[in-house]
MMTF fields as JSON, N, C-alpha, C and O atoms, coordinates in Angstrom:
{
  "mmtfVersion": "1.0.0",
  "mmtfProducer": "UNKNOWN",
  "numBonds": 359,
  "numAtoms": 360,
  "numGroups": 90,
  "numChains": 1,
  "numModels": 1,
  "chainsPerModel": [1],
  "groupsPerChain": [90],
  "chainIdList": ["A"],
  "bondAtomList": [4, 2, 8, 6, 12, 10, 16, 14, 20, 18, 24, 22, 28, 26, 32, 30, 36, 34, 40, 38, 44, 42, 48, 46, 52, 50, 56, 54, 60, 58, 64, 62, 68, 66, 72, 70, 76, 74, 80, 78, 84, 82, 88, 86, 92, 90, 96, 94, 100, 98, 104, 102, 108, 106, 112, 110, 116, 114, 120, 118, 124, 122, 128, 126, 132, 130, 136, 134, 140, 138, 144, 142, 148, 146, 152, 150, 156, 154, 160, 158, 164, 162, 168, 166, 172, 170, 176, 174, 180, 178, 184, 182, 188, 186, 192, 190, 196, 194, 200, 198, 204, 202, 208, 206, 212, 210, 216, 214, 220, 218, 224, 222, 228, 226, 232, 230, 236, 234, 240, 238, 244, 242, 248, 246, 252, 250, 256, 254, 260, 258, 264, 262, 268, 266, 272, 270, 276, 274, 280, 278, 284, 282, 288, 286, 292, 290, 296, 294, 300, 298, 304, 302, 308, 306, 312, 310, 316, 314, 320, 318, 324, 322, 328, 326, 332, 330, 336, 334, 340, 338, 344, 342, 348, 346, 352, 350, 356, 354],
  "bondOrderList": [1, 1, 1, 1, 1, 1, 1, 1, 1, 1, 1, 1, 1, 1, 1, 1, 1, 1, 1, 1, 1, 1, 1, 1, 1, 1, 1, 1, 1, 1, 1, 1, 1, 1, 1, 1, 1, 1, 1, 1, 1, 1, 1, 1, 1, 1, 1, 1, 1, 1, 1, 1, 1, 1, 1, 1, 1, 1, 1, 1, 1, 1, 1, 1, 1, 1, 1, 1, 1, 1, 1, 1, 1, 1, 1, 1, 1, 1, 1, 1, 1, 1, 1, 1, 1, 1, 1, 1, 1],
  "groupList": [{"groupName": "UNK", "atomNameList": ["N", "CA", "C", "O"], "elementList": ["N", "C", "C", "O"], "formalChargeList": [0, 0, 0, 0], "bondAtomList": [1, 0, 2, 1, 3, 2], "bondOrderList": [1, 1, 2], "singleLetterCode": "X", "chemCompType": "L-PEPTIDE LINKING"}],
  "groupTypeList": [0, 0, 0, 0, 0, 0, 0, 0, 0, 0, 0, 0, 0, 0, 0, 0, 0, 0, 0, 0, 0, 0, 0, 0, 0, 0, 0, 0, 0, 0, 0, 0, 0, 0, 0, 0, 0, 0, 0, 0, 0, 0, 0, 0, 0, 0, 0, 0, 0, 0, 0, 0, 0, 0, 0, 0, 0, 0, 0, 0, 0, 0, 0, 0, 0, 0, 0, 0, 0, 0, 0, 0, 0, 0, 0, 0, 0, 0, 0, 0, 0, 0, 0, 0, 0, 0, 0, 0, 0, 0],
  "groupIdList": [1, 2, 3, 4, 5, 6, 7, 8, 9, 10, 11, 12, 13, 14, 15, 16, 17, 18, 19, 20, 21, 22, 23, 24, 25, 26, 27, 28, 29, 30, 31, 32, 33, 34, 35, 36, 37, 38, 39, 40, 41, 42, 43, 44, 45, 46, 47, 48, 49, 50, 51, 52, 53, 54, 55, 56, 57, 58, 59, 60, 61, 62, 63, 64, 65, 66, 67, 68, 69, 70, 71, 72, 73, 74, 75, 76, 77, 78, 79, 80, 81, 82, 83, 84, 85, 86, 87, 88, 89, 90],
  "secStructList": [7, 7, 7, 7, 7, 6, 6, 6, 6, 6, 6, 7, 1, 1, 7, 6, 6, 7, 7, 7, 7, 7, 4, 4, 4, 7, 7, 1, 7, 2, 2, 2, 2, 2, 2, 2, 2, 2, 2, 6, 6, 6, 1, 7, 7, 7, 7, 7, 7, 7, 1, 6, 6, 1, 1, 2, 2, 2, 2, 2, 2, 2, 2, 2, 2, 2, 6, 6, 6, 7, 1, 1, 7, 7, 7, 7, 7, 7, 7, 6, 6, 6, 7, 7, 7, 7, 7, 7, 7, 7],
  "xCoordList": [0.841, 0.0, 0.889, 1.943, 0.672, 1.147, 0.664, -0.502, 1.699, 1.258, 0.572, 1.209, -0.242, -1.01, -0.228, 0.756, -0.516, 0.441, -0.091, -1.317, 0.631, 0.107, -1.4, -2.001, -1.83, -2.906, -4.095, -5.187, -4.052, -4.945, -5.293, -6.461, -4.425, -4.609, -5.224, -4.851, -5.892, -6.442, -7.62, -8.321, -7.889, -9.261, -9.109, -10.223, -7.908, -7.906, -7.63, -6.989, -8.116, -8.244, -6.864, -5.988, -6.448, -5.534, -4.587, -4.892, -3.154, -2.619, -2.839, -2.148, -3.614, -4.383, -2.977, -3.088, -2.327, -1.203, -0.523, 0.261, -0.8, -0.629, -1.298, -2.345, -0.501, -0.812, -0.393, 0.683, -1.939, -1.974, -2.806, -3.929, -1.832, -2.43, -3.506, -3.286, -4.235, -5.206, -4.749, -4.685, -4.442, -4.199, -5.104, -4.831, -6.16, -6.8, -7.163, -7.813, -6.603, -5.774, -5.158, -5.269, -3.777, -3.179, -3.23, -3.936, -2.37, -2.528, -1.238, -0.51, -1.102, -0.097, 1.09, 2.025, 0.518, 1.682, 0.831, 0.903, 0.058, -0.547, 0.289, 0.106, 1.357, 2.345, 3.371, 3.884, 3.559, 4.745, 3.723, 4.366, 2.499, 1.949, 1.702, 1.754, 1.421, 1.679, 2.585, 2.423, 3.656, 4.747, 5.52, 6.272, 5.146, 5.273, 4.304, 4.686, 2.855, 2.349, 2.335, 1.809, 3.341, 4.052, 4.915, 4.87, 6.077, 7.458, 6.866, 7.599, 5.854, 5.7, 4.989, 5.277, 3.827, 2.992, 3.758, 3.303, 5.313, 5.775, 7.126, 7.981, 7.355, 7.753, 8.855, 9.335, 9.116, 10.156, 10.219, 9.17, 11.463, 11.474, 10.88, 10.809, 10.432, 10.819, 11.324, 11.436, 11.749, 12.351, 11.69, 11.788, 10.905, 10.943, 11.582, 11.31, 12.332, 13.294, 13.276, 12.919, 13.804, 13.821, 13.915, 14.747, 13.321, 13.838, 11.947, 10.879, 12.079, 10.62, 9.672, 10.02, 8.533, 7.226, 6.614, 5.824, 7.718, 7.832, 6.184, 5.707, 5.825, 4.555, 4.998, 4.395, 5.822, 6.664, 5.319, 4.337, 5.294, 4.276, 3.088, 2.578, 2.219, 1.029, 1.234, 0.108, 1.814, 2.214, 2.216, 1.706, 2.613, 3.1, 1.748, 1.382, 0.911, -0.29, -1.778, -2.898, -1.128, -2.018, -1.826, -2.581, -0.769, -0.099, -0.491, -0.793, -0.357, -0.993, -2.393, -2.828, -3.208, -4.758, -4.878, -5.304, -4.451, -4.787, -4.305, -5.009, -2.956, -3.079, -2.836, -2.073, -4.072, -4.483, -4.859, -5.033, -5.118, -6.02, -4.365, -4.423, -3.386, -2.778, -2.135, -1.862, -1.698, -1.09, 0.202, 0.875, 0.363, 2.359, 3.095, 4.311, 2.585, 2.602, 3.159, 2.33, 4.332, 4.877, 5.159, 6.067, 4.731, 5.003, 5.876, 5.6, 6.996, 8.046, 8.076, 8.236, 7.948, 8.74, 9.777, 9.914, 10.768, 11.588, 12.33, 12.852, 12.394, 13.003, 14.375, 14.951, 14.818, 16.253, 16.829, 18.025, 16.272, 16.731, 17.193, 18.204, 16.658, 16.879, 16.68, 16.789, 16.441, 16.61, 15.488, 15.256, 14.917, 13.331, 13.098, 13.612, 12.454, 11.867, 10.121, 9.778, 8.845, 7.828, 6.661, 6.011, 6.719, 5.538, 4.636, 3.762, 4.483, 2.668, 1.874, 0.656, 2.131, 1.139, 1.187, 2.037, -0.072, -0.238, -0.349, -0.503],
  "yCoordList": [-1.183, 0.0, 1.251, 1.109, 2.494, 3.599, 4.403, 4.597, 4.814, 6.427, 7.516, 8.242, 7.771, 9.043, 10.377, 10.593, 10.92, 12.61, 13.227, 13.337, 13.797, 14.978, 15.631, 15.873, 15.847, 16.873, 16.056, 16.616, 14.806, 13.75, 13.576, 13.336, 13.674, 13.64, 15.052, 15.502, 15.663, 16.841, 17.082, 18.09, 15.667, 15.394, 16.31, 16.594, 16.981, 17.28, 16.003, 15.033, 16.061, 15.013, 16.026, 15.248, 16.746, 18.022, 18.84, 19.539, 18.481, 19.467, 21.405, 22.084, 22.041, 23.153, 24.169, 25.107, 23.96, 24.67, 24.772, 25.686, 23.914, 23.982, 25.428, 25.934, 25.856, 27.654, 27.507, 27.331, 27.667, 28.0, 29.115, 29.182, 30.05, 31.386, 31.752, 31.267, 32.327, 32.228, 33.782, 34.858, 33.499, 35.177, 36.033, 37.215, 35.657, 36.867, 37.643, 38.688, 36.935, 37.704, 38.282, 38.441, 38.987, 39.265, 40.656, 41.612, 40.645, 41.806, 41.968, 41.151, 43.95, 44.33, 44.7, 45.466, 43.905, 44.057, 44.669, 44.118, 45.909, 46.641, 47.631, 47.538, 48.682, 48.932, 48.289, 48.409, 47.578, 46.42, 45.448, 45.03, 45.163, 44.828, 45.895, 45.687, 47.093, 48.307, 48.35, 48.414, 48.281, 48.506, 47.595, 47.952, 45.844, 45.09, 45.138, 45.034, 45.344, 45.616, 46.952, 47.086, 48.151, 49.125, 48.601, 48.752, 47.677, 47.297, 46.189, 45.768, 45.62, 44.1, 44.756, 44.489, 45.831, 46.422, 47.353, 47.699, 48.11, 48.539, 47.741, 48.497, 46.628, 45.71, 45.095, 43.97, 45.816, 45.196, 43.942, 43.337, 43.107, 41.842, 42.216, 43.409, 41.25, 41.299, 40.204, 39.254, 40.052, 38.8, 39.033, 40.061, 37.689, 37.702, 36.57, 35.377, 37.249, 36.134, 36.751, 37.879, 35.625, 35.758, 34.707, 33.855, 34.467, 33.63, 32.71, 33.321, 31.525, 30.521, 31.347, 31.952, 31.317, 31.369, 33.334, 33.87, 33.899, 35.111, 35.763, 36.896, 34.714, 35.218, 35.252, 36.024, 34.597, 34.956, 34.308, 35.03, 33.369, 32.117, 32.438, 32.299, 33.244, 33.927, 35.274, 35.546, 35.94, 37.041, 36.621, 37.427, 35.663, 35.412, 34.991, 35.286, 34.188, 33.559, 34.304, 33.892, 35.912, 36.94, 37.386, 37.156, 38.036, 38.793, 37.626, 37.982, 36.36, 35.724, 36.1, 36.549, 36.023, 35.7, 37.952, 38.368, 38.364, 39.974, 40.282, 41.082, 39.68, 40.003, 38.752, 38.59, 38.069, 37.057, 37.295, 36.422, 38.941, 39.04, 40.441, 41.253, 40.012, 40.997, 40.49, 39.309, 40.952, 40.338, 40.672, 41.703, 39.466, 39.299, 38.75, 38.941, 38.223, 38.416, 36.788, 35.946, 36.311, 35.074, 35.261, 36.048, 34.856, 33.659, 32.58, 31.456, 32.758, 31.509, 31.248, 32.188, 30.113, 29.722, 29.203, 28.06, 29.824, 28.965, 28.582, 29.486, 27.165, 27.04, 26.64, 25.645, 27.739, 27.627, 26.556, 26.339, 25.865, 24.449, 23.534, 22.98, 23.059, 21.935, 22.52, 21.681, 23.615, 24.503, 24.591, 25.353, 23.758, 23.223, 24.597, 25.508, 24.952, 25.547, 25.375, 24.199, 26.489, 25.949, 27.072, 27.871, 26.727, 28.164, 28.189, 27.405, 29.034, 28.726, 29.94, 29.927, 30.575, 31.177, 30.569, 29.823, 31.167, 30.786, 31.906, 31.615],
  "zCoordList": [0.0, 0.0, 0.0, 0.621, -0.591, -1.273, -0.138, 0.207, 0.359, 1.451, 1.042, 0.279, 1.239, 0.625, 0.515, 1.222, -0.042, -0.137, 0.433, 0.4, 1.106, 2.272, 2.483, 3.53, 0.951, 1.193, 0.923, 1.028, 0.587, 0.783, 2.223, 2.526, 3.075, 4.571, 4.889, 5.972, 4.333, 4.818, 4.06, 4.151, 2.962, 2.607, 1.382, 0.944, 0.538, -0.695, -1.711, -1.307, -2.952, -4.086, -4.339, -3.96, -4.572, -5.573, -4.58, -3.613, -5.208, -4.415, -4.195, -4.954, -3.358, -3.348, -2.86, -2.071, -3.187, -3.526, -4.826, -5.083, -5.571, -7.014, -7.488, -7.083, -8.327, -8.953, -10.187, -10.759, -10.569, -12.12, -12.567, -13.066, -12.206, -12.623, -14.004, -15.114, -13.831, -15.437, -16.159, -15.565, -17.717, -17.857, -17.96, -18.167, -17.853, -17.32, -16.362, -16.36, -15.412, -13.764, -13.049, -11.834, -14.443, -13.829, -12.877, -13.198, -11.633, -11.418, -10.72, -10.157, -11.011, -10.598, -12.221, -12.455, -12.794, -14.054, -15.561, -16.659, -15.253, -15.872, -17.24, -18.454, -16.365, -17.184, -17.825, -18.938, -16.877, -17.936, -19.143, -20.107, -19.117, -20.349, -21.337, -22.549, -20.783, -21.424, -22.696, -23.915, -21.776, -22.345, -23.214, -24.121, -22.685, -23.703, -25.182, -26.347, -24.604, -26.588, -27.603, -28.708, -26.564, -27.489, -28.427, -29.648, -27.454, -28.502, -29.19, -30.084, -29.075, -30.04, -31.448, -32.615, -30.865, -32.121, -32.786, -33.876, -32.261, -33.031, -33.63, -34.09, -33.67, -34.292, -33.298, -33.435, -32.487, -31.662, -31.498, -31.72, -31.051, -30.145, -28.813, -28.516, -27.957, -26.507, -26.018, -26.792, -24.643, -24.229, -22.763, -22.092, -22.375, -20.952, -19.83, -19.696, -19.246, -18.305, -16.954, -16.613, -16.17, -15.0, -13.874, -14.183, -12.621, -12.166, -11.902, -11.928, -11.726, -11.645, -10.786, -9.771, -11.252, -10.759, -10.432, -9.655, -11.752, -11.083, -12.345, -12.39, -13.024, -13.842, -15.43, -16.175, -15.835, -17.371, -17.957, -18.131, -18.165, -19.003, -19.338, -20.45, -17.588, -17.678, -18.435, -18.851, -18.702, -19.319, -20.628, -21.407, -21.074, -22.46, -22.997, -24.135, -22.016, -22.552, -22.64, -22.944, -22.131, -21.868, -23.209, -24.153, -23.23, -24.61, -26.122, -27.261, -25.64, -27.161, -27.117, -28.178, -26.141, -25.943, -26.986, -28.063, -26.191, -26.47, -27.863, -28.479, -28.652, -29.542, -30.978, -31.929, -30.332, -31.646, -32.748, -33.597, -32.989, -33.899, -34.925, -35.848, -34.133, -34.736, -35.741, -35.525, -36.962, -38.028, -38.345, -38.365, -38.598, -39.172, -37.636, -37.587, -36.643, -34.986, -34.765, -35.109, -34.286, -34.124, -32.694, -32.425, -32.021, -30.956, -30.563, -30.983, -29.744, -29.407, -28.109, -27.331, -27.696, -26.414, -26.295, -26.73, -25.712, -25.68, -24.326, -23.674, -23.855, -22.585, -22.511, -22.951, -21.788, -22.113, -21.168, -21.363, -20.225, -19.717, -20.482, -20.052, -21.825, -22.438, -23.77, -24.663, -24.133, -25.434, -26.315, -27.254, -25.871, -26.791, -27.412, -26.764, -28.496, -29.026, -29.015, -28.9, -29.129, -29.216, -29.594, -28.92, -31.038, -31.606, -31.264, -31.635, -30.474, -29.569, -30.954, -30.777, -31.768, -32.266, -33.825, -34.311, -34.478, -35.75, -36.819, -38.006]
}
């Protein structure tokens, strides 16, 4: 028999510490989205880095959701752990 994980012992099915931010939540990072769909709509690159869980992903998945409808507009992920590449837009 398999020991239960912690939060099973507290009558959760799901670890309720698991965070999966939704992008349409964010808050606090108003001007910096600002300021990221100035440089993207005026053709710029951007790059977002930093250190885990600081909101990069939700940001990125905000910025696809807001400008899906923009044209000529590519989308990359890339994780620089293992280098993967991954076109999230179309």
């Amino acid at each position: 028999m398999t020991e239960r994980a912690w939060f099973e012992k507290f009558g959760y099915a799901v670890d309720p510490l698991t965070i999966k931010p939704s992008p349409d939540t964010i808050v606090g990072k108003d001007e910096l989205l600002k300021e990221l769909y100035q440089n993207i709509l005026s053709g710029h690159n951007v790059q977002l880095s930093g250190e885990p869980g600081l909101g990069k992903t939700t940001i990125l998945l905000r910025l696809k959701k807001d400008l899906s409808k923009a044209e000529n507009l590519q989308v990359f992920y890339i994780n620089v752990l293992d280098l993967s590449l991954i076109h999230i837009s179309e």
